[in-house]
């Protein structure tokens, strides 16, 4: 099986179209993460002398310094250097899930031509880091999976229309569970089954050290405090609206409520770049970007499929994989994730408190 890798790449160009200091942003990201030029050189595969040349060339082009050297304390990016480094991470965070989906599609198409084996499972899922880990685990073992990342509302429609074999969704644990489940319940088929993957933590992503002292949703109403949200139709947007409703808060009082990003990582990068003071999302990207995190609730992430699929060989292999100790260990290392019940199956209608299924689900 061939593996397809699609990476994000962007480039600054001068007015005449010529590239402006190639590899500069990778070096700046390395300095931002490590705090030293030497470590950044190692991660970017550059010599120390060449890296200094890149920095000097960039500073001449911009007319401003990019890095401040601190005696005995390594190197620190200037405001301009920080903007460039965060721009790189925002681009990657926003596009990575889309590119992963495309890579998966291309892999499956190539495998379909080259191999006579059974077709890949078609999975459409709300983006999450356990799913991301699962996909890479499958790819490393040359197990084909046709994965598309879409919003929660979109994946439900896809399963109803048989455009995929299984979907990935999430529901909060606790007081908000019934309200969130009610949003989906009428669309849950009578013969659908729920397969657990992991629990995970959602909360407020804030700047390092939480300088605005944001403790909960009520603080988001403060004048001058900027927020970044997830896009309409996503399960996380629905969840945040329920959090506001529970707290008796009006979304219109939150500056930036309509500002939307399409992934948890993009929300974190938006906050990290200084464009917002807080966002709502998972703990994983907050920790990866060195940001603060205020936990608000836990939720279950799971798959839904028709009962008939459970007997298929490809699905049997998939279920066995969910019990793999190595996979569970990888997921458990994600901040806020717990895969203890991965692979457990239950009735989807019972989990969602679904009413009598509509005829559309029996297509």
XYZ file of C-alpha atoms in Angstrom:
363
model
C 0.000 0.000 0.000
C 1.305 3.444 -0.940
C 1.149 6.269 1.597
C 0.233 9.762 0.450
C 1.578 12.790 2.313
C 0.286 16.283 1.529
C 1.970 19.081 3.443
C 1.089 22.730 3.847
C 3.542 25.154 2.288
C 3.288 28.897 1.966
C 5.743 31.481 0.792
C 6.238 35.208 1.093
C 6.958 36.892 -2.219
C 8.156 40.329 -3.187
C 6.008 42.593 -5.352
C 7.742 41.247 -8.483
C 6.845 37.666 -7.541
C 10.297 36.502 -6.462
C 10.437 34.369 -3.272
C 11.358 36.157 -0.062
C 13.859 34.180 2.013
C 12.799 30.530 1.546
C 12.819 28.377 4.733
C 12.714 31.444 6.968
C 9.346 30.640 8.551
C 10.407 27.072 9.402
C 13.426 28.513 11.210
C 11.269 31.035 13.097
C 8.831 28.313 14.197
C 11.804 26.301 15.453
C 13.082 29.250 17.496
C 9.596 29.874 18.881
C 9.264 26.270 20.037
C 12.775 25.674 21.346
C 13.915 29.104 22.479
C 17.372 28.618 20.946
C 18.769 29.084 17.466
C 20.901 25.945 17.760
C 17.874 23.712 18.427
C 15.923 25.431 15.653
C 18.790 24.714 13.238
C 18.693 21.027 14.130
C 14.933 20.760 13.635
C 15.079 22.606 10.301
C 18.182 20.773 9.083
C 20.213 23.977 8.721
C 23.740 24.893 9.701
C 24.128 27.612 12.317
C 25.888 29.897 9.864
C 23.246 29.413 7.169
C 20.459 30.089 9.674
C 22.035 33.379 10.719
C 22.237 34.285 7.052
C 18.507 33.597 6.624
C 17.662 35.779 9.610
C 19.812 38.646 8.411
C 18.362 38.412 4.897
C 14.836 38.413 6.328
C 15.571 41.408 8.524
C 16.959 43.340 5.556
C 13.848 42.514 3.523
C 11.408 43.581 6.255
C 13.494 46.410 7.620
C 12.905 45.078 11.144
C 14.544 42.571 13.445
C 13.047 39.089 13.735
C 14.984 37.644 16.676
C 16.355 39.031 19.923
C 19.398 37.296 21.397
C 19.343 36.986 25.183
C 22.679 36.399 26.872
C 22.523 33.052 28.616
C 18.830 32.644 27.738
C 18.868 31.665 24.076
C 16.820 33.536 21.487
C 13.359 35.097 21.442
C 11.263 36.190 18.484
C 10.301 39.833 18.086
C 6.661 40.799 17.486
C 7.173 40.437 13.719
C 8.929 37.104 14.121
C 6.061 35.856 16.301
C 3.492 36.920 13.699
C 5.305 35.023 10.955
C 5.736 31.903 13.081
C 2.094 31.869 14.159
C 0.952 32.470 10.578
C 2.758 29.258 9.628
C 1.042 27.345 12.422
C -2.390 28.830 11.695
C -2.151 27.773 8.054
C -1.155 24.231 9.007
C -3.822 23.989 11.722
C -6.616 25.104 9.412
C -5.633 22.980 6.409
C -4.200 19.792 7.948
C -7.515 17.919 8.425
C -8.588 18.762 4.876
C -5.247 17.572 3.497
C -5.404 14.387 5.593
C -8.834 13.661 4.113
C -7.542 14.230 0.599
C -4.486 12.043 1.224
C -6.778 9.272 2.449
C -8.938 9.536 -0.675
C -5.921 9.365 -2.990
C -4.488 6.374 -1.099
C -7.769 4.500 -1.464
C -8.053 5.299 -5.186
C -4.521 4.052 -5.861
C -5.094 0.925 -3.781
C -8.372 0.263 -5.587
C -6.533 0.053 -8.909
C -3.532 -1.921 -7.654
C -5.214 -4.371 -5.306
C -8.002 -6.914 -5.470
C -8.591 -6.862 -1.705
C -11.861 -5.794 -0.122
C -12.727 -2.080 -0.316
C -11.684 0.280 2.450
C -14.079 1.295 5.180
C -15.601 4.693 4.445
C -15.439 6.889 7.523
C -16.746 10.439 7.800
C -15.984 12.099 11.102
C -15.985 15.236 13.142
C -12.292 16.072 13.514
C -10.566 14.865 16.652
C -7.075 13.865 17.699
C -8.005 10.274 18.561
C -9.367 9.846 15.021
C -6.204 11.466 13.676
C -4.130 9.005 15.728
C -6.284 6.086 14.561
C -5.860 7.050 10.911
C -2.073 7.187 11.232
C -2.115 3.849 13.072
C -4.019 2.295 10.158
C -1.747 3.868 7.544
C 1.371 2.600 9.326
C -0.063 -0.929 9.129
C -1.112 -0.523 5.490
C -4.801 -0.895 6.343
C -6.829 1.249 3.915
C -9.373 3.709 5.320
C -11.335 6.283 3.319
C -11.554 9.163 5.808
C -13.293 12.497 5.305
C -13.490 15.178 8.001
C -16.848 16.980 8.025
C -19.134 18.654 10.555
C -21.318 16.570 12.854
C -24.493 17.538 11.002
C -22.907 16.647 7.656
C -21.702 13.203 8.719
C -25.140 12.280 10.055
C -26.655 13.093 6.681
C -23.963 11.028 4.970
C -24.741 7.926 7.042
C -28.479 8.300 6.443
C -27.834 8.504 2.692
C -25.363 5.575 2.820
C -22.532 7.753 1.537
C -20.247 6.173 4.158
C -20.032 3.085 6.361
C -19.534 4.745 9.726
C -19.296 8.213 11.202
C -17.568 9.888 14.146
C -19.543 12.082 16.570
C -19.253 13.340 20.143
C -21.620 14.036 23.040
C -20.926 15.759 26.391
C -20.992 13.781 29.619
C -23.232 15.101 32.377
C -25.839 17.845 32.487
C -25.568 18.866 28.829
C -25.774 15.338 27.422
C -29.561 15.196 27.046
C -29.771 18.550 25.258
C -26.933 17.681 22.873
C -28.385 14.233 22.156
C -31.788 15.776 21.437
C -30.224 17.798 18.606
C -29.387 14.554 16.772
C -31.985 12.099 18.120
C -34.583 12.346 15.340
C -31.936 11.389 12.779
C -30.620 8.294 14.587
C -31.594 5.054 12.836
C -33.282 2.175 14.662
C -30.575 -0.251 13.529
C -27.587 1.956 14.311
C -24.902 0.956 16.787
C -22.550 3.169 18.808
C -18.872 2.174 19.129
C -16.844 3.983 21.787
C -13.440 5.458 20.955
C -12.473 7.780 23.837
C -13.505 10.477 26.260
C -11.854 13.885 25.935
C -11.819 17.305 27.623
C -13.214 20.504 26.132
C -12.713 23.947 27.577
C -11.418 27.451 27.036
C -8.080 27.844 25.265
C -6.290 30.934 26.572
C -2.915 32.655 26.290
C 0.066 31.214 28.227
C -0.340 31.903 31.930
C -3.952 33.017 31.375
C -3.110 36.754 31.659
C -6.784 37.759 31.286
C -7.706 35.514 34.243
C -10.470 33.761 32.335
C -12.107 31.202 34.638
C -15.334 30.360 32.842
C -17.890 31.331 30.176
C -19.130 34.387 32.103
C -15.708 36.025 31.742
C -16.085 36.025 27.955
C -18.550 38.931 28.239
C -15.855 41.294 29.475
C -15.410 44.392 27.352
C -12.391 44.138 25.070
C -11.970 40.385 25.522
C -11.798 38.737 22.071
C -13.170 35.249 21.396
C -12.830 32.792 18.497
C -15.504 30.156 17.889
C -15.954 26.985 15.815
C -18.014 26.991 12.619
C -21.816 26.520 12.599
C -22.838 22.879 12.143
C -19.889 21.521 14.086
C -20.499 19.510 17.247
C -18.190 21.806 19.204
C -20.182 24.897 18.159
C -23.368 23.168 19.338
C -21.664 22.277 22.607
C -20.469 25.840 23.209
C -23.982 27.170 22.591
C -25.295 24.722 25.185
C -22.611 25.864 27.647
C -23.768 29.467 27.160
C -27.417 28.468 27.512
C -26.704 26.593 30.735
C -24.907 29.649 32.141
C -27.715 31.988 31.055
C -25.386 33.942 28.762
C -26.311 35.775 25.560
C -23.933 34.960 22.692
C -24.366 38.511 21.383
C -22.522 39.779 24.461
C -19.355 37.910 23.449
C -16.994 39.821 21.167
C -15.892 37.463 18.399
C -18.677 34.895 18.798
C -19.174 34.957 15.007
C -15.433 34.560 14.302
C -15.121 30.905 13.296
C -12.312 28.456 12.663
C -12.732 24.943 11.260
C -10.546 22.845 13.570
C -9.568 22.730 17.237
C -5.945 23.352 16.273
C -6.915 26.401 14.219
C -8.744 27.855 17.227
C -5.641 27.309 19.371
C -3.357 28.860 16.749
C -5.697 31.858 16.513
C -5.369 32.394 20.256
C -1.633 31.723 20.196
C -1.098 34.329 17.495
C -2.668 36.981 19.724
C -5.703 37.493 17.474
C -8.057 36.314 20.243
C -7.864 36.043 24.013
C -9.866 32.825 24.242
C -11.421 30.073 22.171
C -13.462 26.958 22.871
C -11.879 23.626 22.003
C -9.933 20.552 23.010
C -7.046 20.429 25.448
C -4.624 18.772 22.986
C -3.861 21.775 20.736
C -3.663 24.099 23.738
C -0.887 21.964 25.227
C 0.877 21.491 21.885
C 1.041 25.233 21.309
C 2.112 25.980 24.883
C -1.143 27.772 25.713
C -3.332 27.763 28.800
C -6.445 25.623 29.148
C -9.496 26.020 31.398
C -11.383 22.676 31.444
C -15.180 22.942 31.336
C -16.475 19.452 30.565
C -15.706 15.975 29.270
C -17.374 14.266 26.333
C -17.510 10.911 24.595
C -16.221 10.520 21.055
C -17.643 7.482 19.256
C -18.513 5.952 15.912
C -21.991 5.178 14.575
C -22.792 2.515 11.984
C -25.622 0.236 10.892
C -25.813 -3.069 12.748
C -25.397 -5.025 9.499
C -21.888 -3.613 9.087
C -20.645 -5.236 12.300
C -20.501 -8.670 10.630
C -18.375 -7.468 7.697
C -14.714 -8.667 7.740
C -13.360 -5.116 7.351
C -15.428 -3.960 10.305
C -14.386 -6.952 12.396
C -10.754 -5.999 11.789
C -11.550 -2.389 12.687
C -13.192 -3.394 15.970
C -10.256 -5.634 16.864
C -7.915 -2.721 16.226
C -9.784 -0.516 18.707
C -8.756 -2.968 21.415
C -5.097 -2.846 20.396
C -2.949 -1.929 23.407
C -0.492 0.123 21.350
C -3.259 2.214 19.798
C -4.871 2.790 23.180
C -1.523 3.858 24.621
C -1.060 6.395 21.815
C -4.517 7.855 22.409
C -3.995 7.896 26.186
C -0.917 10.097 25.673
C -3.103 12.813 24.136
C -3.802 15.421 26.868
C -7.357 15.043 28.137
C -8.069 11.747 26.321
C -9.056 8.400 27.873
C -9.575 5.371 25.562
C -10.413 2.893 28.339
C -13.710 1.830 26.741
C -12.590 1.874 23.088
C -14.448 -0.749 21.069
C -17.434 -1.083 23.417
C -20.712 -1.325 21.453
C -24.197 -0.207 22.462
C -27.505 0.769 20.872
C -27.271 4.221 19.325
C -30.955 4.951 19.889
C -30.627 4.251 23.598
C -27.570 6.489 23.845
C -29.347 9.343 22.059
C -32.781 8.756 23.562
C -33.980 8.639 19.957
C -37.665 8.540 19.016
C -39.065 6.067 16.501
C -36.756 6.000 13.471
C -37.920 7.602 10.274
C -38.302 5.615 7.067
C -35.326 7.442 5.568
C -32.998 5.515 7.879
C -34.053 2.189 6.366
C -32.758 2.983 2.891
